[in-house]
Tab-separated table of C-alpha atoms in Angstrom:
chain	number	residue	atom	x	y	z
A	235	UNK	CA	-21.117	16.732	40.791
A	236	UNK	CA	-22.905	16.462	37.446
A	237	UNK	CA	-21.113	17.350	34.399
A	238	UNK	CA	-23.847	20.052	33.647
A	239	UNK	CA	-23.329	21.687	37.172
A	240	UNK	CA	-19.400	21.450	36.914
A	241	UNK	CA	-19.333	23.072	33.550
A	242	UNK	CA	-21.434	26.103	34.909
A	243	UNK	CA	-20.047	26.352	38.378
A	244	UNK	CA	-16.286	25.390	37.842
A	245	UNK	CA	-13.680	27.585	36.241
A	246	UNK	CA	-15.791	30.789	35.275
A	247	UNK	CA	-16.432	31.664	38.919
A	248	UNK	CA	-13.718	32.624	41.455
A	249	UNK	CA	-11.731	29.546	42.428
A	250	UNK	CA	-12.261	28.348	45.942
A	251	UNK	CA	-9.542	28.652	48.600
A	252	UNK	CA	-8.471	25.016	48.248
A	253	UNK	CA	-8.429	25.098	44.361
A	254	UNK	CA	-6.822	28.442	44.529
A	255	UNK	CA	-3.864	27.182	46.417
A	256	UNK	CA	-3.357	24.229	44.286
A	257	UNK	CA	-3.820	26.052	41.063
A	258	UNK	CA	-1.576	28.909	42.341
A	259	UNK	CA	1.225	26.484	43.246
A	260	UNK	CA	1.268	24.915	39.704
A	261	UNK	CA	1.114	28.191	38.053
A	262	UNK	CA	3.953	29.571	39.847
A	263	UNK	CA	6.129	26.598	39.545
A	264	UNK	CA	5.623	26.618	35.800
A	265	UNK	CA	5.962	30.244	35.230
A	266	UNK	CA	9.206	30.398	37.418
A	267	UNK	CA	10.639	27.721	35.208
A	268	UNK	CA	9.862	29.711	32.183
A	269	UNK	CA	11.261	32.886	33.772
A	270	UNK	CA	14.510	31.176	34.579
A	271	UNK	CA	14.838	29.707	31.144
A	272	UNK	CA	14.382	33.260	29.734
A	273	UNK	CA	16.988	34.764	31.950
A	274	UNK	CA	19.379	31.902	30.995
A	275	UNK	CA	19.174	32.889	27.282
A	276	UNK	CA	20.451	36.477	28.160
A	277	UNK	CA	17.242	38.650	28.162
A	278	UNK	CA	17.272	39.521	31.842
A	279	UNK	CA	16.370	43.088	30.953
A	280	UNK	CA	12.739	42.031	30.112
A	281	UNK	CA	12.307	40.174	33.442
A	282	UNK	CA	9.992	43.040	34.822
A	283	UNK	CA	7.716	42.832	31.710
A	284	UNK	CA	7.676	38.841	32.067
A	285	UNK	CA	6.695	39.169	35.633
A	286	UNK	CA	3.992	41.627	35.029
A	287	UNK	CA	2.554	39.472	32.278
A	288	UNK	CA	2.667	36.360	34.547
A	289	UNK	CA	0.765	38.250	37.359
A	290	UNK	CA	-1.712	39.409	34.781
A	291	UNK	CA	-2.190	36.042	33.290
A	292	UNK	CA	-2.931	34.535	36.778
A	293	UNK	CA	-5.206	37.140	37.731
A	294	UNK	CA	-7.071	36.880	34.322
A	295	UNK	CA	-7.287	33.062	34.277
A	296	UNK	CA	-9.539	32.870	37.334
A	297	UNK	CA	-12.401	34.038	35.154
A	298	UNK	CA	-12.847	32.967	31.696
A	299	UNK	CA	-14.903	36.113	30.804
A	300	UNK	CA	-11.780	38.128	31.409
A	301	UNK	CA	-9.094	35.785	30.266
A	302	UNK	CA	-10.429	34.973	26.878
A	303	UNK	CA	-11.190	38.395	25.722
A	304	UNK	CA	-7.759	39.391	27.048
A	305	UNK	CA	-5.989	36.821	24.970
A	306	UNK	CA	-8.070	37.556	21.905
A	307	UNK	CA	-7.022	41.249	22.231
A	308	UNK	CA	-3.496	40.398	22.996
A	309	UNK	CA	-3.064	38.881	19.553
A	310	UNK	CA	-2.710	42.452	18.327
A	311	UNK	CA	0.759	42.705	19.952
A	312	UNK	CA	1.874	39.736	17.994
A	313	UNK	CA	0.400	40.710	14.739
A	314	UNK	CA	1.998	44.194	14.816
A	315	UNK	CA	5.440	43.316	15.986
A	316	UNK	CA	6.516	40.909	13.202
A	317	UNK	CA	10.004	39.735	13.391
A	318	UNK	CA	12.231	36.874	12.101
A	319	UNK	CA	13.156	35.857	15.629
A	320	UNK	CA	11.172	35.470	18.937
A	321	UNK	CA	10.126	38.994	19.950
A	322	UNK	CA	9.233	40.143	23.460
A	323	UNK	CA	5.837	40.706	22.313
A	324	UNK	CA	5.613	36.927	21.509
A	325	UNK	CA	7.242	36.039	24.876
A	326	UNK	CA	4.634	38.166	26.783
A	327	UNK	CA	1.740	36.769	24.730
A	328	UNK	CA	3.024	33.111	25.239
A	329	UNK	CA	3.156	33.776	29.148
A	330	UNK	CA	-0.406	35.136	29.074
A	331	UNK	CA	-1.890	32.476	26.705
A	332	UNK	CA	-0.231	29.296	28.328
A	333	UNK	CA	-0.629	30.680	31.793
A	334	UNK	CA	-4.176	30.816	31.426
A	335	UNK	CA	-4.621	27.533	29.405
A	336	UNK	CA	-2.140	25.770	32.089
A	337	UNK	CA	-4.562	26.869	35.048
A	338	UNK	CA	-7.782	26.042	32.999
A	339	UNK	CA	-6.431	22.649	32.230
A	340	UNK	CA	-5.364	21.892	35.689
A	341	UNK	CA	-8.849	23.001	36.931
A	342	UNK	CA	-10.627	20.947	34.257
A	343	UNK	CA	-8.707	17.708	34.354
A	344	UNK	CA	-7.355	17.432	37.832
A	345	UNK	CA	-9.771	19.332	40.042
A	346	UNK	CA	-13.150	18.921	38.265
A	347	UNK	CA	-11.995	15.650	36.791
A	348	UNK	CA	-13.775	16.308	33.467
A	349	UNK	CA	-12.847	14.980	29.955
A	350	UNK	CA	-11.945	17.402	27.311
A	351	UNK	CA	-12.879	14.991	24.721
A	352	UNK	CA	-16.730	15.579	24.146
A	353	UNK	CA	-17.133	16.653	20.620
A	354	UNK	CA	-16.072	15.019	17.234
A	355	UNK	CA	-12.674	15.956	16.291
A	356	UNK	CA	-11.460	16.438	19.894
A	357	UNK	CA	-9.364	13.412	19.892
A	358	UNK	CA	-7.596	13.947	16.483
A	359	UNK	CA	-6.846	17.428	17.810
A	360	UNK	CA	-5.016	16.041	20.849
A	361	UNK	CA	-3.234	13.518	18.730
A	362	UNK	CA	-2.188	15.949	16.025
A	363	UNK	CA	-0.640	18.256	18.964
A	364	UNK	CA	1.188	15.301	20.369
A	365	UNK	CA	2.520	14.363	16.956
A	366	UNK	CA	3.676	17.926	16.293
A	367	UNK	CA	5.459	17.903	19.726
A	368	UNK	CA	7.072	14.430	18.908
A	369	UNK	CA	8.465	15.874	15.702
A	370	UNK	CA	11.398	17.080	17.941
A	371	UNK	CA	13.203	14.014	17.260
A	372	UNK	CA	12.957	14.709	13.546
A	373	UNK	CA	14.071	18.183	13.949
A	374	UNK	CA	17.174	17.064	15.815
A	375	UNK	CA	17.639	14.189	13.300
A	376	UNK	CA	17.556	16.594	10.379
A	377	UNK	CA	19.765	19.262	12.248
A	378	UNK	CA	16.793	21.771	12.051
A	379	UNK	CA	16.840	24.964	14.136
A	380	UNK	CA	15.405	23.939	17.577
A	381	UNK	CA	14.173	27.397	18.320
A	382	UNK	CA	12.436	27.387	15.046
A	383	UNK	CA	10.829	24.025	16.036
A	384	UNK	CA	9.717	25.627	19.312
A	385	UNK	CA	8.280	28.574	17.633
A	386	UNK	CA	6.032	26.601	15.060
A	387	UNK	CA	4.909	24.276	17.845
A	388	UNK	CA	3.749	27.256	19.986
A	389	UNK	CA	1.644	28.405	17.053
A	390	UNK	CA	0.024	24.847	16.656
A	391	UNK	CA	-0.525	24.729	20.491
A	392	UNK	CA	-2.813	27.747	19.963
A	393	UNK	CA	-5.520	25.237	18.928
A	394	UNK	CA	-5.782	24.460	22.740
A	395	UNK	CA	-7.666	27.925	22.894
A	396	UNK	CA	-10.745	25.931	21.667
A	397	UNK	CA	-11.325	23.968	24.999
A	398	UNK	CA	-11.757	27.054	27.170
A	399	UNK	CA	-13.486	28.889	24.484
A	400	UNK	CA	-15.964	25.995	24.213
A	401	UNK	CA	-16.678	26.387	28.036
A	402	UNK	CA	-17.319	30.118	27.880
A	403	UNK	CA	-19.349	30.203	24.517
A	404	UNK	CA	-21.892	27.558	25.958
A	405	UNK	CA	-23.791	30.661	27.153
A	406	UNK	CA	-25.064	33.598	25.164
A	407	UNK	CA	-23.096	36.217	27.446
A	408	UNK	CA	-19.850	34.262	26.730
A	409	UNK	CA	-20.417	34.225	23.054
A	410	UNK	CA	-21.213	37.970	22.982
A	411	UNK	CA	-17.979	38.599	24.943
A	412	UNK	CA	-15.995	36.542	22.253
A	413	UNK	CA	-17.495	38.077	19.303
A	414	UNK	CA	-17.161	41.576	20.484
A	415	UNK	CA	-13.382	41.115	21.367
A	416	UNK	CA	-12.867	39.694	17.917
A	417	UNK	CA	-14.746	42.479	16.344
A	418	UNK	CA	-12.505	44.933	18.257
A	419	UNK	CA	-9.248	43.081	17.354
A	420	UNK	CA	-10.344	42.959	13.622
A	421	UNK	CA	-11.276	46.680	13.707
A	422	UNK	CA	-7.985	47.862	15.119
A	423	UNK	CA	-5.876	45.926	12.698
A	424	UNK	CA	-8.164	47.036	9.722
A	425	UNK	CA	-8.077	50.642	10.604
A	426	UNK	CA	-4.255	50.422	10.872
A	427	UNK	CA	-4.128	48.717	7.475
A	428	UNK	CA	-6.322	51.246	5.814
A	429	UNK	CA	-4.335	54.140	7.326
A	430	UNK	CA	-1.120	52.777	6.268
A	431	UNK	CA	-2.453	51.933	2.706
A	432	UNK	CA	-3.769	55.501	2.177
A	433	UNK	CA	-0.187	56.980	3.322
A	434	UNK	CA	1.459	54.757	0.884
A	435	UNK	CA	-1.027	55.329	-1.841
A	436	UNK	CA	-0.390	59.255	-1.566
A	437	UNK	CA	3.159	58.553	-2.702
A	438	UNK	CA	2.190	56.385	-5.596
A	439	UNK	CA	2.962	57.840	-9.074
A	440	UNK	CA	2.298	54.898	-11.323
A	441	UNK	CA	-0.591	52.525	-11.389
A	442	UNK	CA	1.585	49.558	-10.276
A	443	UNK	CA	2.499	51.613	-7.168
A	444	UNK	CA	-1.073	51.493	-6.068
A	445	UNK	CA	-1.027	47.842	-5.973
A	446	UNK	CA	2.422	47.597	-4.235
A	447	UNK	CA	1.098	49.800	-1.301
A	448	UNK	CA	-1.428	47.226	-0.418
A	449	UNK	CA	-1.737	45.963	3.192
A	450	UNK	CA	-1.856	42.142	3.359
A	451	UNK	CA	-1.712	41.809	7.235
A	452	UNK	CA	-4.302	39.564	8.896
A	453	UNK	CA	-6.709	39.112	6.142
A	454	UNK	CA	-8.519	36.381	7.934
A	455	UNK	CA	-9.738	38.713	10.536
A	456	UNK	CA	-11.074	41.132	7.915
A	457	UNK	CA	-12.745	38.260	6.044
A	458	UNK	CA	-14.273	36.648	9.025
A	459	UNK	CA	-15.993	39.880	10.152
A	460	UNK	CA	-17.271	40.593	6.681
A	461	UNK	CA	-18.805	36.981	6.429
A	462	UNK	CA	-20.164	37.247	10.032
A	463	UNK	CA	-21.847	40.669	9.414
A	464	UNK	CA	-23.379	39.348	6.108
A	465	UNK	CA	-24.683	36.420	8.144
A	466	UNK	CA	-26.295	38.693	10.793
A	467	UNK	CA	-27.765	40.883	8.162
A	468	UNK	CA	-29.355	37.825	6.324
A	469	UNK	CA	-30.781	36.200	9.443
A	470	UNK	CA	-31.909	39.125	11.677
A	471	UNK	CA	-35.501	40.233	11.680
A	472	UNK	CA	-34.755	43.625	13.227
A	473	UNK	CA	-34.096	46.524	11.002
A	474	UNK	CA	-31.509	48.309	13.172
A	475	UNK	CA	-29.426	45.266	13.541
A	476	UNK	CA	-29.418	44.839	9.747
A	477	UNK	CA	-28.360	48.363	9.313
A	478	UNK	CA	-25.383	48.003	11.833
A	479	UNK	CA	-24.557	44.927	10.101
A	480	UNK	CA	-24.500	46.670	6.679
A	481	UNK	CA	-22.199	49.220	7.984
A	482	UNK	CA	-19.920	46.817	9.318
A	483	UNK	CA	-19.907	44.693	6.156
A	484	UNK	CA	-19.224	47.824	4.069
A	485	UNK	CA	-16.184	48.847	6.188
A	486	UNK	CA	-14.559	45.290	6.262
A	487	UNK	CA	-15.344	44.791	2.497
A	488	UNK	CA	-13.396	47.925	1.771
A	489	UNK	CA	-10.586	46.725	4.104
A	490	UNK	CA	-10.428	43.265	2.460
A	491	UNK	CA	-10.359	44.980	-1.124
A	492	UNK	CA	-7.375	46.988	-0.521
A	493	UNK	CA	-5.392	43.860	0.591
A	494	UNK	CA	-5.686	42.823	-3.055
A	495	UNK	CA	-5.571	39.222	-1.840
A	496	UNK	CA	-7.274	37.396	-4.578
A	497	UNK	CA	-7.283	34.164	-2.540
A	498	UNK	CA	-9.267	35.939	0.311
A	499	UNK	CA	-11.569	37.690	-2.249
A	500	UNK	CA	-12.463	34.184	-3.589
A	501	UNK	CA	-12.686	32.845	-0.113
A	502	UNK	CA	-14.997	35.422	0.960
A	503	UNK	CA	-17.265	34.609	-2.142
A	504	UNK	CA	-17.259	31.015	-1.306
A	505	UNK	CA	-18.331	31.694	2.218
A	506	UNK	CA	-21.181	33.765	1.028
A	507	UNK	CA	-22.197	31.056	-1.289
A	508	UNK	CA	-22.131	28.495	1.357
A	509	UNK	CA	-24.179	30.714	3.515
A	510	UNK	CA	-26.769	31.284	0.661
A	511	UNK	CA	-27.047	27.372	0.299
A	512	UNK	CA	-27.576	27.074	4.072
A	513	UNK	CA	-30.142	30.041	4.218
A	514	UNK	CA	-33.856	30.020	4.003
A	515	UNK	CA	-35.687	31.568	1.154
A	516	UNK	CA	-35.991	34.849	2.891
A	517	UNK	CA	-32.201	34.829	3.921
A	518	UNK	CA	-31.175	34.133	0.378
A	519	UNK	CA	-33.091	37.190	-0.866
A	520	UNK	CA	-31.497	39.318	1.784
A	521	UNK	CA	-27.906	38.113	0.584
A	522	UNK	CA	-28.651	39.227	-2.825
A	523	UNK	CA	-30.124	42.529	-1.664
A	524	UNK	CA	-27.102	43.131	0.415
A	525	UNK	CA	-24.702	42.300	-2.545
A	526	UNK	CA	-26.072	45.129	-4.750
A	527	UNK	CA	-26.277	47.622	-1.692
A	528	UNK	CA	-22.814	46.697	-0.404
A	529	UNK	CA	-21.313	47.281	-3.999
A	530	UNK	CA	-22.722	50.877	-3.845
A	531	UNK	CA	-21.917	51.643	-0.371
A	532	UNK	CA	-18.227	50.480	-0.671
A	533	UNK	CA	-17.831	52.570	-3.968
A	534	UNK	CA	-19.091	55.588	-2.180
A	535	UNK	CA	-16.728	55.079	0.823
A	536	UNK	CA	-13.786	54.569	-1.578
A	537	UNK	CA	-14.600	57.727	-3.317
A	538	UNK	CA	-14.533	59.767	0.034
A	539	UNK	CA	-11.598	58.108	1.430
A	540	UNK	CA	-9.309	57.866	-1.487
A	541	UNK	CA	-10.804	60.762	-3.496
A	542	UNK	CA	-7.314	61.845	-4.935
A	543	UNK	CA	-6.731	58.405	-6.574
A	544	UNK	CA	-10.020	56.880	-6.785
A	545	UNK	CA	-9.739	56.193	-10.488
A	546	UNK	CA	-6.480	54.514	-9.956
A	547	UNK	CA	-7.706	52.509	-7.122
A	548	UNK	CA	-10.741	51.272	-8.965
A	549	UNK	CA	-8.461	50.178	-11.953
A	550	UNK	CA	-6.157	48.394	-9.650
A	551	UNK	CA	-8.945	46.453	-7.860
A	552	UNK	CA	-10.515	45.588	-11.055
A	553	UNK	CA	-7.134	44.388	-12.769
A	554	UNK	CA	-6.380	42.393	-9.572
A	555	UNK	CA	-9.691	40.957	-9.709
A	556	UNK	CA	-9.550	40.059	-13.442
A	557	UNK	CA	-5.993	38.660	-13.035
A	558	UNK	CA	-7.599	35.876	-10.768
A	559	UNK	CA	-8.893	34.278	-13.824
A	560	UNK	CA	-5.268	34.443	-15.582
A	561	UNK	CA	-3.413	34.019	-12.530
A	562	UNK	CA	-0.895	31.567	-14.243
A	563	UNK	CA	0.623	34.543	-16.088
A	564	UNK	CA	1.349	36.433	-12.788
A	565	UNK	CA	4.967	36.236	-11.703
A	566	UNK	CA	3.904	35.750	-8.050
A	567	UNK	CA	1.956	32.734	-8.907
A	568	UNK	CA	4.846	31.332	-10.957
A	569	UNK	CA	6.955	31.713	-7.984
A	570	UNK	CA	4.465	30.018	-5.845
A	571	UNK	CA	4.516	27.034	-8.502
A	572	UNK	CA	8.302	26.940	-8.106
A	573	UNK	CA	8.053	26.792	-4.326
A	574	UNK	CA	5.258	24.181	-4.448
A	575	UNK	CA	7.355	21.960	-6.798
A	576	UNK	CA	10.373	21.997	-4.450
A	577	UNK	CA	8.347	21.249	-1.442
A	578	UNK	CA	6.474	18.400	-3.372
A	579	UNK	CA	9.805	16.820	-4.345
A	580	UNK	CA	10.916	16.770	-0.816
A	581	UNK	CA	7.693	15.104	0.098
A	582	UNK	CA	8.039	12.444	-2.336
A	583	UNK	CA	11.588	11.619	-0.864
A	584	UNK	CA	9.962	11.400	2.687
A	585	UNK	CA	6.365	11.020	2.393
A	586	UNK	CA	5.458	9.089	5.617
A	587	UNK	CA	7.135	10.749	8.522
A	588	UNK	CA	8.033	14.309	7.174
A	589	UNK	CA	10.972	16.420	8.367
A	590	UNK	CA	9.608	17.772	11.546
A	591	UNK	CA	8.720	21.262	12.620
A	592	UNK	CA	11.488	23.723	12.039
A	593	UNK	CA	12.616	22.136	8.714
A	594	UNK	CA	13.579	24.447	5.987
A	595	UNK	CA	14.157	24.290	2.256
A	596	UNK	CA	15.558	26.482	-0.491
A	597	UNK	CA	14.325	27.291	-3.873
A	598	UNK	CA	14.886	30.133	-6.425
A	599	UNK	CA	12.775	33.118	-5.751
A	600	UNK	CA	11.592	34.837	-8.830
A	601	UNK	CA	10.657	38.182	-7.159
A	602	UNK	CA	13.846	38.564	-5.139
A	603	UNK	CA	16.067	36.934	-7.746
A	604	UNK	CA	18.002	35.066	-5.210
A	605	UNK	CA	17.963	31.511	-3.649
A	606	UNK	CA	15.579	31.701	-0.751
A	607	UNK	CA	16.043	29.482	2.364
A	608	UNK	CA	12.785	29.224	4.365
A	609	UNK	CA	10.640	27.218	6.515
A	610	UNK	CA	7.440	28.983	5.067
A	611	UNK	CA	5.078	27.101	2.598
A	612	UNK	CA	2.254	28.888	1.228
A	613	UNK	CA	0.195	25.805	0.647
A	614	UNK	CA	-0.919	24.755	4.033
A	615	UNK	CA	-1.622	21.224	3.027
A	616	UNK	CA	1.848	20.807	1.697
A	617	UNK	CA	3.259	22.428	4.888
A	618	UNK	CA	1.559	19.821	7.037
A	619	UNK	CA	2.790	16.838	4.832
A	620	UNK	CA	6.320	18.391	4.598
A	621	UNK	CA	6.506	18.879	8.435
A	622	UNK	CA	4.515	16.159	9.876
A	623	UNK	CA	4.291	13.537	7.133
A	624	UNK	CA	1.193	11.907	5.733
A	625	UNK	CA	-0.223	11.022	9.287
A	626	UNK	CA	-0.058	14.641	10.283
A	627	UNK	CA	-1.960	15.791	7.229
A	628	UNK	CA	-4.503	13.060	7.504
A	629	UNK	CA	-5.025	13.434	11.361
A	630	UNK	CA	-5.603	17.398	10.820
A	631	UNK	CA	-8.047	16.876	8.014
A	632	UNK	CA	-10.090	14.355	10.102
A	633	UNK	CA	-10.175	16.785	12.916
A	634	UNK	CA	-11.046	19.839	10.717
A	635	UNK	CA	-13.601	17.973	8.536
A	636	UNK	CA	-15.323	16.462	11.655
A	637	UNK	CA	-16.031	19.905	13.070
A	638	UNK	CA	-17.453	21.218	9.484
A	639	UNK	CA	-19.654	18.056	9.280
A	640	UNK	CA	-21.082	18.727	12.794
A	641	UNK	CA	-21.804	22.184	11.852
A	642	UNK	CA	-23.446	21.407	8.635
A	643	UNK	CA	-25.509	18.763	10.234
A	644	UNK	CA	-26.785	21.272	12.948
A	645	UNK	CA	-27.379	24.063	10.300
A	646	UNK	CA	-29.433	21.917	7.951
A	647	UNK	CA	-31.727	20.987	10.902
A	648	UNK	CA	-32.561	24.584	11.457
A	649	UNK	CA	-33.283	23.881	15.076
A	650	UNK	CA	-30.592	26.118	16.670
A	651	UNK	CA	-31.558	29.215	18.615
A	652	UNK	CA	-32.295	32.192	16.438
A	653	UNK	CA	-29.701	34.376	18.204
A	654	UNK	CA	-26.918	31.785	17.482
A	655	UNK	CA	-27.965	30.765	13.863
A	656	UNK	CA	-26.169	33.483	12.083
A	657	UNK	CA	-23.050	32.823	13.709
A	658	UNK	CA	-23.282	29.054	13.259
A	659	UNK	CA	-23.774	29.583	9.504
A	660	UNK	CA	-21.047	32.029	9.259
A	661	UNK	CA	-18.620	29.775	11.310
A	662	UNK	CA	-19.422	26.758	8.960
A	663	UNK	CA	-18.832	29.102	5.887
A	664	UNK	CA	-15.588	30.432	7.112
A	665	UNK	CA	-14.236	26.930	7.734
A	666	UNK	CA	-15.226	25.739	4.327
A	667	UNK	CA	-13.642	28.921	2.686
A	668	UNK	CA	-10.468	28.265	4.532
A	669	UNK	CA	-10.126	24.934	2.879
A	670	UNK	CA	-9.950	26.755	-0.389
A	671	UNK	CA	-7.623	29.604	0.777
A	672	UNK	CA	-5.206	27.233	2.370
A	673	UNK	CA	-4.148	26.103	-1.152
A	674	UNK	CA	-2.305	29.493	-1.449
A	675	UNK	CA	-2.186	30.728	2.155
A	676	UNK	CA	-1.220	29.218	5.367
A	677	UNK	CA	-4.568	29.181	7.129
A	678	UNK	CA	-3.759	26.044	9.369
A	679	UNK	CA	-0.672	27.624	11.088
A	680	UNK	CA	-1.031	31.290	11.303
A	681	UNK	CA	-1.993	32.760	14.716
A	682	UNK	CA	-4.928	34.875	13.207
A	683	UNK	CA	-6.408	32.034	11.353
A	684	UNK	CA	-6.097	29.473	14.269
A	685	UNK	CA	-7.824	32.026	16.471
A	686	UNK	CA	-10.747	32.348	14.010
A	687	UNK	CA	-10.955	28.446	13.677
A	688	UNK	CA	-11.031	27.748	17.347
A	689	UNK	CA	-13.826	30.401	17.676
A	690	UNK	CA	-15.831	28.818	14.714
A	691	UNK	CA	-15.388	25.475	16.262
A	692	UNK	CA	-16.729	26.592	19.793
A	693	UNK	CA	-19.607	28.220	18.041
A	694	UNK	CA	-20.428	24.872	16.337
A	695	UNK	CA	-20.048	23.071	19.733
A	696	UNK	CA	-22.508	25.588	21.372
A	697	UNK	CA	-25.123	24.948	18.633
A	698	UNK	CA	-24.979	20.964	18.900
A	699	UNK	CA	-28.011	19.809	20.815
A	700	UNK	CA	-29.183	16.296	21.519
A	701	UNK	CA	-32.191	15.804	23.781
A	702	UNK	CA	-31.298	19.215	25.520
A	703	UNK	CA	-27.721	18.211	25.940
A	704	UNK	CA	-24.656	18.962	23.975
A	705	UNK	CA	-22.985	16.128	22.011
A	706	UNK	CA	-20.990	14.159	24.219
A	707	UNK	CA	-22.793	14.774	27.447
A	708	UNK	CA	-22.134	18.444	27.853
A	709	UNK	CA	-24.247	20.915	29.394
A	710	UNK	CA	-27.565	22.333	28.118
A	711	UNK	CA	-27.445	25.479	26.053
A	712	UNK	CA	-28.333	28.765	27.803
A	713	UNK	CA	-29.489	30.991	24.915
């Protein structure tokens, strides 16, 4: 069987009886072991939920067209239920996610006997995940919390979603399914954030309370849809599509504004700048037109939705934007600088191998006025260096920059299909923007960011063409 035929006829159709038997056996053995482990730790009350999720995962895993959007939408459960420990939502999500990934990997590697390593950055990705898993030895050596090590490892293992995503998104139908699921997820989260922000805003008495009511959950999703809709607006030649893109962009621009997250504002601006550079002359003119139109539409929507406090809201947004230029006087930024200095000092003591996933550190928190013990580092680069040492940071950057390089190469040639071009340009722009945002926000190890990164990588992979075949000998594009 040729690789082209295998990629089109393998996993995304119903498994044949022989392959179904082998996949089912492996799946049941793995999930039974996980269920037993879950019972051992004393959470037997959730066993029916776990069994239900296991069954759902197996049913979904026989078709990528069902499994992938289900996984994307299931992220909402993890985003909504945020806890210090491992929640039942996270357990259910893990069963669904790794159940699908396990069956897909078994099918690809052992049944179809295909290689996963076909694009630039694939080998560094596998090496990075292996390094993250091997940090267990460091976690034990430094007496870190093993449960925390596992939790952080599971987040990194989310990068494995790239491989089935790439498989599904080779075809136009698969890309539409993925983009639609991501849009629905972002829409649900953004509506929730806007409702919660308006509720908090109604209780505000002073101007500073307008800022305190802000909703900062899952800004990467909001920024991604905003950038993607701008890309569709600039590239589409159809008027109705541009109008729809304008409406979507206006909504998510408002949703991003009320997060008051300066890093994501700057990231969105950087992404638009990248698209402007990659765009044709006509596309650049449309971006400029959209900027003016978007400002008017968002202002009008703000006046309608927040009519009672619209002046205070405008003043807060303006003040937050201006403060980005004088951020060093902000106590939150000063707190980040203290955090950065403490982590940097620890890195200098052990720069090569790091401290392993699950490692914690302490610093004086200016906002809480207490000594804060945490595993969290706002600077994603320092996080990787602190946890996985210099090799971990270098391997990750090689992987990440390789994907951006391929995306830029294809975008510059301007030979990609017209229906895919706006998403390719948006994917490259978002990846570049995340490099900047990661200085102050954990883009490389947050679930929402990893989901977006893997979709961007799969989009770039779908756009790569060499003599009618994808780089590395994949199947031809179906666009």
